[in-house]
mmCIF file of C-alpha atoms in Angstrom:
data_model
loop_
_atom_site.group_PDB
_atom_site.id
_atom_site.type_symbol
_atom_site.label_atom_id
_atom_site.label_comp_id
_atom_site.label_asym_id
_atom_site.label_seq_id
_atom_site.Cartn_x
_atom_site.Cartn_y
_atom_site.Cartn_z
ATOM 1 C CA UNK P 4 8.701 84.340 75.938
ATOM 2 C CA UNK P 5 10.930 85.800 73.249
ATOM 3 C CA UNK P 6 10.940 86.274 69.485
ATOM 4 C CA UNK P 7 13.513 87.641 67.051
ATOM 5 C CA UNK P 8 13.467 90.415 64.487
ATOM 6 C CA UNK P 9 16.509 89.938 62.291
ATOM 7 C CA UNK P 10 17.584 91.654 59.087
ATOM 8 C CA UNK P 11 20.710 93.105 57.486
ATOM 9 C CA UNK P 12 20.488 96.249 59.592
ATOM 10 C CA UNK P 13 19.441 95.066 63.027
ATOM 11 C CA UNK P 14 19.072 92.203 65.470
ATOM 12 C CA UNK P 15 16.224 92.782 67.919
ATOM 13 C CA UNK P 16 14.904 90.510 70.661
ATOM 14 C CA UNK P 17 11.310 91.077 71.790
ATOM 15 C CA UNK P 18 10.650 89.837 75.333
ATOM 16 C CA UNK P 19 7.205 89.276 76.889
ATOM 17 C CA UNK P 20 7.349 89.317 80.692
ATOM 18 C CA UNK P 21 5.266 88.073 83.605
ATOM 19 C CA UNK P 22 4.934 91.577 85.042
ATOM 20 C CA UNK P 23 3.040 92.945 82.043
ATOM 21 C CA UNK P 24 5.878 94.401 79.971
ATOM 22 C CA UNK P 25 7.184 94.117 76.441
ATOM 23 C CA UNK P 26 10.902 94.734 75.971
ATOM 24 C CA UNK P 27 12.611 95.589 72.698
ATOM 25 C CA UNK P 28 16.367 94.923 72.906
ATOM 26 C CA UNK P 29 18.454 95.934 69.895
ATOM 27 C CA UNK P 30 22.008 94.603 69.560
ATOM 28 C CA UNK P 31 24.997 95.713 67.510
ATOM 29 C CA UNK P 32 26.250 93.834 64.440
ATOM 30 C CA UNK P 33 28.391 91.490 66.549
ATOM 31 C CA UNK P 34 25.436 90.698 68.875
ATOM 32 C CA UNK P 35 27.628 91.649 71.835
ATOM 33 C CA UNK P 36 26.405 95.101 72.882
ATOM 34 C CA UNK P 37 22.920 96.483 73.451
ATOM 35 C CA UNK P 38 22.553 99.682 71.445
ATOM 36 C CA UNK P 39 18.917 100.414 72.298
ATOM 37 C CA UNK P 40 16.451 99.050 74.827
ATOM 38 C CA UNK P 41 12.808 100.041 75.209
ATOM 39 C CA UNK P 42 10.270 98.877 77.758
ATOM 40 C CA UNK P 43 6.524 99.193 77.390
ATOM 41 C CA UNK P 44 4.045 98.468 80.184
ATOM 42 C CA UNK P 45 1.324 96.680 78.217
ATOM 43 C CA UNK P 46 -1.035 96.194 81.160
ATOM 44 C CA UNK P 47 -0.443 99.705 82.581
ATOM 45 C CA UNK P 48 -0.227 98.626 86.220
ATOM 46 C CA UNK P 49 2.143 95.655 85.755
ATOM 47 C CA UNK P 50 -0.187 93.284 87.571
ATOM 48 C CA UNK P 51 -0.974 90.959 84.631
ATOM 49 C CA UNK P 52 1.388 88.855 82.503
ATOM 50 C CA UNK P 53 2.082 89.194 78.781
ATOM 51 C CA UNK P 54 1.776 85.545 77.741
ATOM 52 C CA UNK P 55 2.735 85.617 74.060
ATOM 53 C CA UNK P 56 4.684 87.648 71.509
ATOM 54 C CA UNK P 57 5.192 87.380 67.734
ATOM 55 C CA UNK P 58 6.918 89.601 65.176
ATOM 56 C CA UNK P 59 6.395 90.615 61.557
ATOM 57 C CA UNK P 60 8.234 93.380 59.671
ATOM 58 C CA UNK P 61 9.678 94.974 62.843
ATOM 59 C CA UNK P 62 6.240 95.082 64.470
ATOM 60 C CA UNK P 63 5.479 93.131 67.654
ATOM 61 C CA UNK P 64 2.150 91.467 68.439
ATOM 62 C CA UNK P 65 1.419 90.656 72.074
ATOM 63 C CA UNK P 66 -1.430 89.269 74.172
ATOM 64 C CA UNK P 67 -2.525 90.847 77.451
ATOM 65 C CA UNK P 68 -5.509 90.774 79.786
ATOM 66 C CA UNK P 69 -8.140 93.521 79.453
ATOM 67 C CA UNK P 70 -10.516 92.117 82.080
ATOM 68 C CA UNK P 71 -11.373 88.816 83.750
ATOM 69 C CA UNK P 72 -13.456 87.906 80.711
ATOM 70 C CA UNK P 73 -11.411 89.329 77.828
ATOM 71 C CA UNK P 74 -7.872 89.049 76.528
ATOM 72 C CA UNK P 75 -6.572 91.260 73.728
ATOM 73 C CA UNK P 76 -3.976 91.124 70.967
ATOM 74 C CA UNK P 77 -2.100 94.383 70.447
ATOM 75 C CA UNK P 78 0.016 95.528 67.541
ATOM 76 C CA UNK P 79 3.015 97.430 68.946
ATOM 77 C CA UNK P 80 5.289 99.651 66.845
ATOM 78 C CA UNK P 81 8.595 100.817 68.293
ATOM 79 C CA UNK P 82 9.789 104.193 67.048
ATOM 80 C CA UNK P 83 13.219 104.199 68.673
ATOM 81 C CA UNK P 84 12.175 106.946 71.080
ATOM 82 C CA UNK P 85 12.154 106.382 74.814
ATOM 83 C CA UNK P 86 8.611 107.710 75.179
ATOM 84 C CA UNK P 87 5.773 105.385 74.217
ATOM 85 C CA UNK P 88 2.612 106.933 72.822
ATOM 86 C CA UNK P 89 -0.068 104.306 73.535
ATOM 87 C CA UNK P 90 -2.630 105.832 71.165
ATOM 88 C CA UNK P 91 -0.250 106.057 68.195
ATOM 89 C CA UNK P 92 1.898 102.955 68.721
ATOM 90 C CA UNK P 93 -0.597 100.446 70.159
ATOM 91 C CA UNK P 94 -3.439 99.100 67.986
ATOM 92 C CA UNK P 95 -6.024 96.545 69.103
ATOM 93 C CA UNK P 96 -6.108 93.578 66.702
ATOM 94 C CA UNK P 97 -8.776 91.441 68.372
ATOM 95 C CA UNK P 98 -9.790 89.537 71.500
ATOM 96 C CA UNK P 99 -10.387 86.089 73.047
ATOM 97 C CA UNK P 100 -12.672 85.354 76.023
ATOM 98 C CA UNK P 101 -9.839 83.355 77.666
ATOM 99 C CA UNK P 102 -6.055 83.867 78.029
ATOM 100 C CA UNK P 103 -4.125 83.916 74.732
ATOM 101 C CA UNK P 104 -0.969 81.942 75.381
ATOM 102 C CA UNK P 105 0.378 81.427 71.838
ATOM 103 C CA UNK P 106 0.822 83.754 68.848
ATOM 104 C CA UNK P 107 2.271 82.655 65.501
ATOM 105 C CA UNK P 108 2.820 84.491 62.203
ATOM 106 C CA UNK P 109 2.050 82.094 59.366
ATOM 107 C CA UNK P 110 3.712 81.883 55.983
ATOM 108 C CA UNK P 111 0.578 83.605 54.685
ATOM 109 C CA UNK P 112 1.511 86.720 56.793
ATOM 110 C CA UNK P 113 -1.550 86.194 58.941
ATOM 111 C CA UNK P 114 -1.588 86.076 62.718
ATOM 112 C CA UNK P 115 -2.735 82.863 64.406
ATOM 113 C CA UNK P 116 -3.790 83.256 68.047
ATOM 114 C CA UNK P 117 -4.389 80.332 70.396
ATOM 115 C CA UNK P 118 -6.355 80.638 73.624
ATOM 116 C CA UNK P 119 -7.356 78.711 76.699
ATOM 117 C CA UNK P 120 -10.807 78.570 75.108
ATOM 118 C CA UNK P 121 -9.504 75.890 72.721
ATOM 119 C CA UNK P 122 -9.911 78.172 69.710
ATOM 120 C CA UNK P 123 -7.391 79.267 67.073
ATOM 121 C CA UNK P 124 -8.327 82.585 65.481
ATOM 122 C CA UNK P 125 -6.793 83.764 62.199
ATOM 123 C CA UNK P 126 -6.340 87.520 61.744
ATOM 124 C CA UNK P 127 -5.714 89.410 58.523
ATOM 125 C CA UNK P 128 -3.123 91.988 59.591
ATOM 126 C CA UNK P 129 -3.705 94.127 56.515
ATOM 127 C CA UNK P 130 -7.287 94.725 57.581
ATOM 128 C CA UNK P 131 -7.245 95.259 61.328
ATOM 129 C CA UNK P 132 -10.714 94.749 62.791
ATOM 130 C CA UNK P 133 -12.352 93.152 65.803
ATOM 131 C CA UNK P 134 -13.382 89.876 64.152
ATOM 132 C CA UNK P 135 -11.111 87.038 62.951
ATOM 133 C CA UNK P 136 -11.280 86.016 59.314
ATOM 134 C CA UNK P 137 -11.438 82.339 60.380
ATOM 135 C CA UNK P 138 -11.644 80.292 63.573
ATOM 136 C CA UNK P 139 -10.640 76.694 64.285
ATOM 137 C CA UNK P 140 -12.393 75.060 67.250
ATOM 138 C CA UNK P 141 -9.641 72.773 68.512
ATOM 139 C CA UNK P 142 -11.615 71.749 71.587
ATOM 140 C CA UNK P 143 -8.767 71.748 74.132
ATOM 141 C CA UNK P 144 -6.299 74.225 75.589
ATOM 142 C CA UNK P 145 -3.320 74.744 73.254
ATOM 143 C CA UNK P 146 -0.181 74.452 75.380
ATOM 144 C CA UNK P 147 2.543 74.521 72.705
ATOM 145 C CA UNK P 148 2.761 75.751 69.107
ATOM 146 C CA UNK P 149 5.492 75.493 66.485
ATOM 147 C CA UNK P 150 5.498 76.647 62.845
ATOM 148 C CA UNK P 151 7.449 75.035 60.025
ATOM 149 C CA UNK P 152 6.965 76.227 56.457
ATOM 150 C CA UNK P 153 3.209 76.231 55.781
ATOM 151 C CA UNK P 154 2.269 74.040 58.779
ATOM 152 C CA UNK P 155 1.543 74.894 62.414
ATOM 153 C CA UNK P 156 1.750 72.019 64.889
ATOM 154 C CA UNK P 157 -0.219 72.448 68.153
ATOM 155 C CA UNK P 158 -0.085 70.443 71.367
ATOM 156 C CA UNK P 159 -3.575 70.169 72.864
ATOM 157 C CA UNK P 160 -3.821 69.918 76.664
ATOM 158 C CA UNK P 161 -0.326 68.432 76.715
ATOM 159 C CA UNK P 162 -1.394 65.086 75.254
ATOM 160 C CA UNK P 163 -2.634 65.274 71.656
ATOM 161 C CA UNK P 164 -1.902 67.227 68.467
ATOM 162 C CA UNK P 165 -3.516 69.340 65.767
ATOM 163 C CA UNK P 166 -1.754 70.177 62.503
ATOM 164 C CA UNK P 167 -2.936 73.300 60.661
ATOM 165 C CA UNK P 168 -2.053 73.820 57.008
ATOM 166 C CA UNK P 169 -1.967 77.585 56.398
ATOM 167 C CA UNK P 170 -2.137 77.010 52.642
ATOM 168 C CA UNK P 171 -5.390 75.071 52.982
ATOM 169 C CA UNK P 172 -7.602 77.096 55.323
ATOM 170 C CA UNK P 173 -10.792 75.615 53.857
ATOM 171 C CA UNK P 174 -10.214 72.261 55.549
ATOM 172 C CA UNK P 175 -10.083 71.477 59.261
ATOM 173 C CA UNK P 176 -6.792 70.656 61.029
ATOM 174 C CA UNK P 177 -5.507 67.082 61.114
ATOM 175 C CA UNK P 178 -5.697 65.603 64.629
ATOM 176 C CA UNK P 179 -3.612 62.782 66.065
ATOM 177 C CA UNK P 180 -2.988 61.566 69.587
ATOM 178 C CA UNK P 181 0.148 61.022 71.676
ATOM 179 C CA UNK P 182 -0.317 57.324 72.286
ATOM 180 C CA UNK P 183 3.257 56.160 71.700
ATOM 181 C CA UNK P 184 5.069 53.990 74.235
ATOM 182 C CA UNK P 185 7.157 56.906 75.514
ATOM 183 C CA UNK P 186 4.285 59.362 75.849
ATOM 184 C CA UNK P 187 1.659 57.309 77.680
ATOM 185 C CA UNK P 188 2.105 59.090 81.009
ATOM 186 C CA UNK P 189 4.047 62.156 79.893
ATOM 187 C CA UNK P 190 2.970 65.755 79.913
ATOM 188 C CA UNK P 191 4.412 67.654 76.947
ATOM 189 C CA UNK P 192 6.078 70.908 77.967
ATOM 190 C CA UNK P 193 7.906 71.964 74.772
ATOM 191 C CA UNK P 194 7.906 71.337 71.035
ATOM 192 C CA UNK P 195 10.240 71.768 68.055
ATOM 193 C CA UNK P 196 9.796 70.794 64.405
ATOM 194 C CA UNK P 197 12.870 69.591 62.564
ATOM 195 C CA UNK P 198 11.701 69.121 58.988
ATOM 196 C CA UNK P 199 9.378 67.392 56.575
ATOM 197 C CA UNK P 200 11.034 64.217 55.304
ATOM 198 C CA UNK P 201 9.961 62.785 51.917
ATOM 199 C CA UNK P 202 8.123 59.496 52.382
ATOM 200 C CA UNK P 203 9.069 57.013 49.667
ATOM 201 C CA UNK P 204 5.956 54.949 50.339
ATOM 202 C CA UNK P 205 3.508 57.752 49.610
ATOM 203 C CA UNK P 206 3.208 61.147 47.984
ATOM 204 C CA UNK P 207 2.977 62.794 51.412
ATOM 205 C CA UNK P 208 5.715 63.847 53.790
ATOM 206 C CA UNK P 209 6.636 62.677 57.258
ATOM 207 C CA UNK P 210 6.672 65.308 59.981
ATOM 208 C CA UNK P 211 9.886 64.979 62.001
ATOM 209 C CA UNK P 212 9.726 66.713 65.396
ATOM 210 C CA UNK P 213 10.820 66.584 69.044
ATOM 211 C CA UNK P 214 8.979 66.932 72.340
ATOM 212 C CA UNK P 215 10.154 67.953 75.783
ATOM 213 C CA UNK P 216 8.330 66.499 78.791
ATOM 214 C CA UNK P 217 7.744 67.375 82.422
ATOM 215 C CA UNK P 218 9.876 64.342 83.383
ATOM 216 C CA UNK P 219 13.010 65.834 81.805
ATOM 217 C CA UNK P 220 12.934 63.754 78.639
ATOM 218 C CA UNK P 221 13.395 64.822 75.022
ATOM 219 C CA UNK P 222 11.574 62.499 72.624
ATOM 220 C CA UNK P 223 12.068 62.239 68.871
ATOM 221 C CA UNK P 224 8.819 61.540 66.973
ATOM 222 C CA UNK P 225 7.519 61.339 63.454
ATOM 223 C CA UNK P 226 4.073 61.438 61.907
ATOM 224 C CA UNK P 227 3.132 60.585 58.341
ATOM 225 C CA UNK P 228 0.815 63.150 56.793
ATOM 226 C CA UNK P 229 -0.609 60.306 54.712
ATOM 227 C CA UNK P 230 -2.135 58.709 57.821
ATOM 228 C CA UNK P 231 -5.769 59.211 58.649
ATOM 229 C CA UNK P 232 -6.664 61.638 61.428
ATOM 230 C CA UNK P 233 -6.592 59.993 64.841
ATOM 231 C CA UNK P 234 -4.145 57.230 63.918
ATOM 232 C CA UNK P 235 -1.352 56.387 66.321
ATOM 233 C CA UNK P 236 1.654 58.686 66.652
ATOM 234 C CA UNK P 237 4.791 56.701 65.841
ATOM 235 C CA UNK P 238 7.948 57.158 67.895
ATOM 236 C CA UNK P 239 11.142 57.222 65.908
ATOM 237 C CA UNK P 240 13.260 54.077 65.948
ATOM 238 C CA UNK P 241 15.612 54.480 68.952
ATOM 239 C CA UNK P 242 18.619 53.885 66.702
ATOM 240 C CA UNK P 243 17.646 56.971 64.719
ATOM 241 C CA UNK P 244 16.679 59.199 67.613
ATOM 242 C CA UNK P 245 14.370 57.914 70.319
ATOM 243 C CA UNK P 246 14.419 59.199 73.892
ATOM 244 C CA UNK P 247 17.110 61.245 75.622
ATOM 245 C CA UNK P 248 16.960 61.699 79.406
ATOM 246 C CA UNK P 249 18.457 65.164 79.186
ATOM 247 C CA UNK P 250 17.253 66.975 82.295
ATOM 248 C CA UNK P 251 17.331 64.256 84.915
ATOM 249 C CA UNK P 252 19.931 63.712 87.601
ATOM 250 C CA UNK P 253 20.582 61.490 90.597
ATOM 251 C CA UNK P 254 21.060 62.837 94.103
ATOM 252 C CA UNK P 255 21.682 60.438 97.007
ATOM 253 C CA UNK P 256 20.390 57.504 94.942
ATOM 254 C CA UNK P 257 17.219 59.441 94.109
ATOM 255 C CA UNK P 258 16.264 60.451 90.581
ATOM 256 C CA UNK P 259 15.286 64.088 90.176
ATOM 257 C CA UNK P 260 13.560 65.229 86.993
ATOM 258 C CA UNK P 261 13.301 68.792 85.694
ATOM 259 C CA UNK P 262 10.715 69.895 83.099
ATOM 260 C CA UNK P 263 12.083 70.638 79.627
ATOM 261 C CA UNK P 264 10.768 74.185 79.151
ATOM 262 C CA UNK P 265 12.183 74.856 75.676
ATOM 263 C CA UNK P 266 13.702 72.993 72.737
ATOM 264 C CA UNK P 267 14.887 74.167 69.312
ATOM 265 C CA UNK P 268 16.574 72.581 66.308
ATOM 266 C CA UNK P 269 19.576 74.149 64.622
ATOM 267 C CA UNK P 270 18.468 75.662 61.337
ATOM 268 C CA UNK P 271 21.005 73.845 59.139
ATOM 269 C CA UNK P 272 23.023 71.267 61.125
ATOM 270 C CA UNK P 273 20.873 68.156 60.833
ATOM 271 C CA UNK P 274 20.187 66.432 64.142
ATOM 272 C CA UNK P 275 21.543 69.207 66.382
ATOM 273 C CA UNK P 276 18.980 70.164 69.012
ATOM 274 C CA UNK P 277 19.113 72.459 72.042
ATOM 275 C CA UNK P 278 17.017 71.931 75.176
ATOM 276 C CA UNK P 279 16.544 74.106 78.249
ATOM 277 C CA UNK P 280 15.318 72.859 81.612
ATOM 278 C CA UNK P 281 13.938 74.112 84.902
ATOM 279 C CA UNK P 282 17.250 73.307 86.589
ATOM 280 C CA UNK P 283 18.802 76.124 84.544
ATOM 281 C CA UNK P 284 20.911 74.181 82.047
ATOM 282 C CA UNK P 285 21.047 74.248 78.244
ATOM 283 C CA UNK P 286 21.869 70.878 76.716
ATOM 284 C CA UNK P 287 23.329 70.287 73.240
ATOM 285 C CA UNK P 288 22.029 67.078 71.630
ATOM 286 C CA UNK P 289 23.432 65.009 68.788
ATOM 287 C CA UNK P 290 19.982 63.550 68.323
ATOM 288 C CA UNK P 291 20.669 60.798 65.753
ATOM 289 C CA UNK P 292 22.978 59.028 68.246
ATOM 290 C CA UNK P 293 20.992 59.933 71.412
ATOM 291 C CA UNK P 294 23.901 61.861 72.910
ATOM 292 C CA UNK P 295 24.061 65.006 75.030
ATOM 293 C CA UNK P 296 27.566 66.276 74.404
ATOM 294 C CA UNK P 297 27.584 69.764 75.935
ATOM 295 C CA UNK P 298 25.957 71.704 78.775
ATOM 296 C CA UNK P 299 25.745 75.454 79.462
ATOM 297 C CA UNK P 300 25.115 77.397 82.701
ATOM 298 C CA UNK P 301 25.667 76.442 86.312
ATOM 299 C CA UNK P 302 23.142 78.784 87.912
ATOM 300 C CA UNK P 303 19.718 77.420 88.858
ATOM 301 C CA UNK P 304 17.537 80.052 87.216
ATOM 302 C CA UNK P 305 15.147 78.119 84.914
ATOM 303 C CA UNK P 306 15.404 78.361 81.152
ATOM 304 C CA UNK P 307 12.042 79.750 80.038
ATOM 305 C CA UNK P 308 12.551 79.984 76.254
ATOM 306 C CA UNK P 309 15.228 79.570 73.586
ATOM 307 C CA UNK P 310 15.476 80.199 69.850
ATOM 308 C CA UNK P 311 18.030 79.836 67.076
ATOM 309 C CA UNK P 312 18.379 82.630 64.548
ATOM 310 C CA UNK P 313 17.739 82.288 60.816
ATOM 311 C CA UNK P 314 21.396 81.728 59.885
ATOM 312 C CA UNK P 315 22.145 79.283 62.699
ATOM 313 C CA UNK P 316 24.926 81.438 64.160
ATOM 314 C CA UNK P 317 23.317 82.166 67.531
ATOM 315 C CA UNK P 318 21.152 80.688 70.236
ATOM 316 C CA UNK P 319 19.029 83.278 72.061
ATOM 317 C CA UNK P 320 18.194 82.163 75.599
ATOM 318 C CA UNK P 321 15.708 83.582 78.104
ATOM 319 C CA UNK P 322 16.121 82.636 81.779
ATOM 320 C CA UNK P 323 13.636 83.605 84.474
ATOM 321 C CA UNK P 324 10.984 82.474 86.896
ATOM 322 C CA UNK P 325 7.355 81.826 85.962
ATOM 323 C CA UNK P 326 3.981 82.149 87.629
ATOM 324 C CA UNK P 327 4.502 79.079 89.833
ATOM 325 C CA UNK P 328 7.629 80.496 91.489
ATOM 326 C CA UNK P 329 7.943 82.896 94.390
ATOM 327 C CA UNK P 330 6.457 86.316 93.507
ATOM 328 C CA UNK P 331 9.642 88.118 94.604
ATOM 329 C CA UNK P 332 11.565 86.158 91.972
ATOM 330 C CA UNK P 333 9.006 86.826 89.224
ATOM 331 C CA UNK P 334 9.171 90.570 89.674
ATOM 332 C CA UNK P 335 12.924 90.713 90.302
ATOM 333 C CA UNK P 336 12.947 91.977 93.887
ATOM 334 C CA UNK P 337 16.323 90.337 94.271
ATOM 335 C CA UNK P 338 18.820 91.694 91.708
ATOM 336 C CA UNK P 339 20.487 88.295 91.357
ATOM 337 C CA UNK P 340 17.157 86.656 90.542
ATOM 338 C CA UNK P 341 16.097 89.011 87.725
ATOM 339 C CA UNK P 342 15.344 87.442 84.358
ATOM 340 C CA UNK P 343 18.171 87.490 81.827
ATOM 341 C CA UNK P 344 18.588 87.279 78.043
ATOM 342 C CA UNK P 345 21.707 85.626 76.613
ATOM 343 C CA UNK P 346 22.967 85.435 73.031
ATOM 344 C CA UNK P 347 25.272 82.446 72.663
ATOM 345 C CA UNK P 348 27.484 82.586 69.580
ATOM 346 C CA UNK P 349 27.973 79.125 68.127
ATOM 347 C CA UNK P 350 31.544 78.136 67.262
ATOM 348 C CA UNK P 351 32.823 75.191 65.248
ATOM 349 C CA UNK P 352 33.610 73.216 68.399
ATOM 350 C CA UNK P 353 29.959 73.551 69.493
ATOM 351 C CA UNK P 354 28.841 71.283 66.680
ATOM 352 C CA UNK P 355 28.618 67.474 67.023
ATOM 353 C CA UNK P 356 31.725 65.643 65.902
#
């Protein structure tokens, strides 16, 4: 997984890897040349994966396994030196009894950690200690998380949702299920929030978001925040979005589907969405008209993560093999199979016409 640290002086990509490392890659102003790269072995022996990474004020937060019964969140500060002093630059934030696979920095500058134990813990980063300031018992494994403004949307066990309002931590999350026509038999593999759309029929907003599935589909959905918890998730009218079969192909009259591992909306161009699949391709979607109009990459290395930057000028893409692939590929025994980070600079002709 990757996250970005972007300001007027630097553009840094933090990369969490399957062989227990955290990479800090700093680029020049044009985003074309790497000016500094640091690598930290979080798990010391490289035998355990780093499953999640988040960033706040040039500081990285990562999750890693301490033992079979404990996973930790570390605060990592990069000094710019090649040598890493674990005692000075690595601080323990807190732990979960199960793997921590999602980390999110909320608008409230607090860290939200999501574990296989079905719990979301909230950490006050100004007062580092071993206990969370609040815990949400979500009940199921959180497989995907996406933040938009003051809300965090979670996919639970690939089939239902929890919506956390970081401005209202006194109340429990809002839960709703994925019971739409297009999601009955789907497993959700990726998530992206577009925006909150004003709802003329109520004082609440409609959450506009997209889902990637294991069957290679990208589905446009909406949910009214005025609805009661547990009410049916409504799929968007197909004329306004609907379903795009983005990562499916036919070979010898046989349909082959590839999981959609990552999706992201463009920050400012309404309806422009990027999706990355296990077949290695990045697809550009003009979502309002259900059209894939551009494809990147011909190699078969899976897309593992992608992000757009805050100004919408770049798409940052991570390609590499995961835990379910051959171990030689995960750890880069073959030079051609090593994971790669790409920064794609968006031009005018990349936008939908």
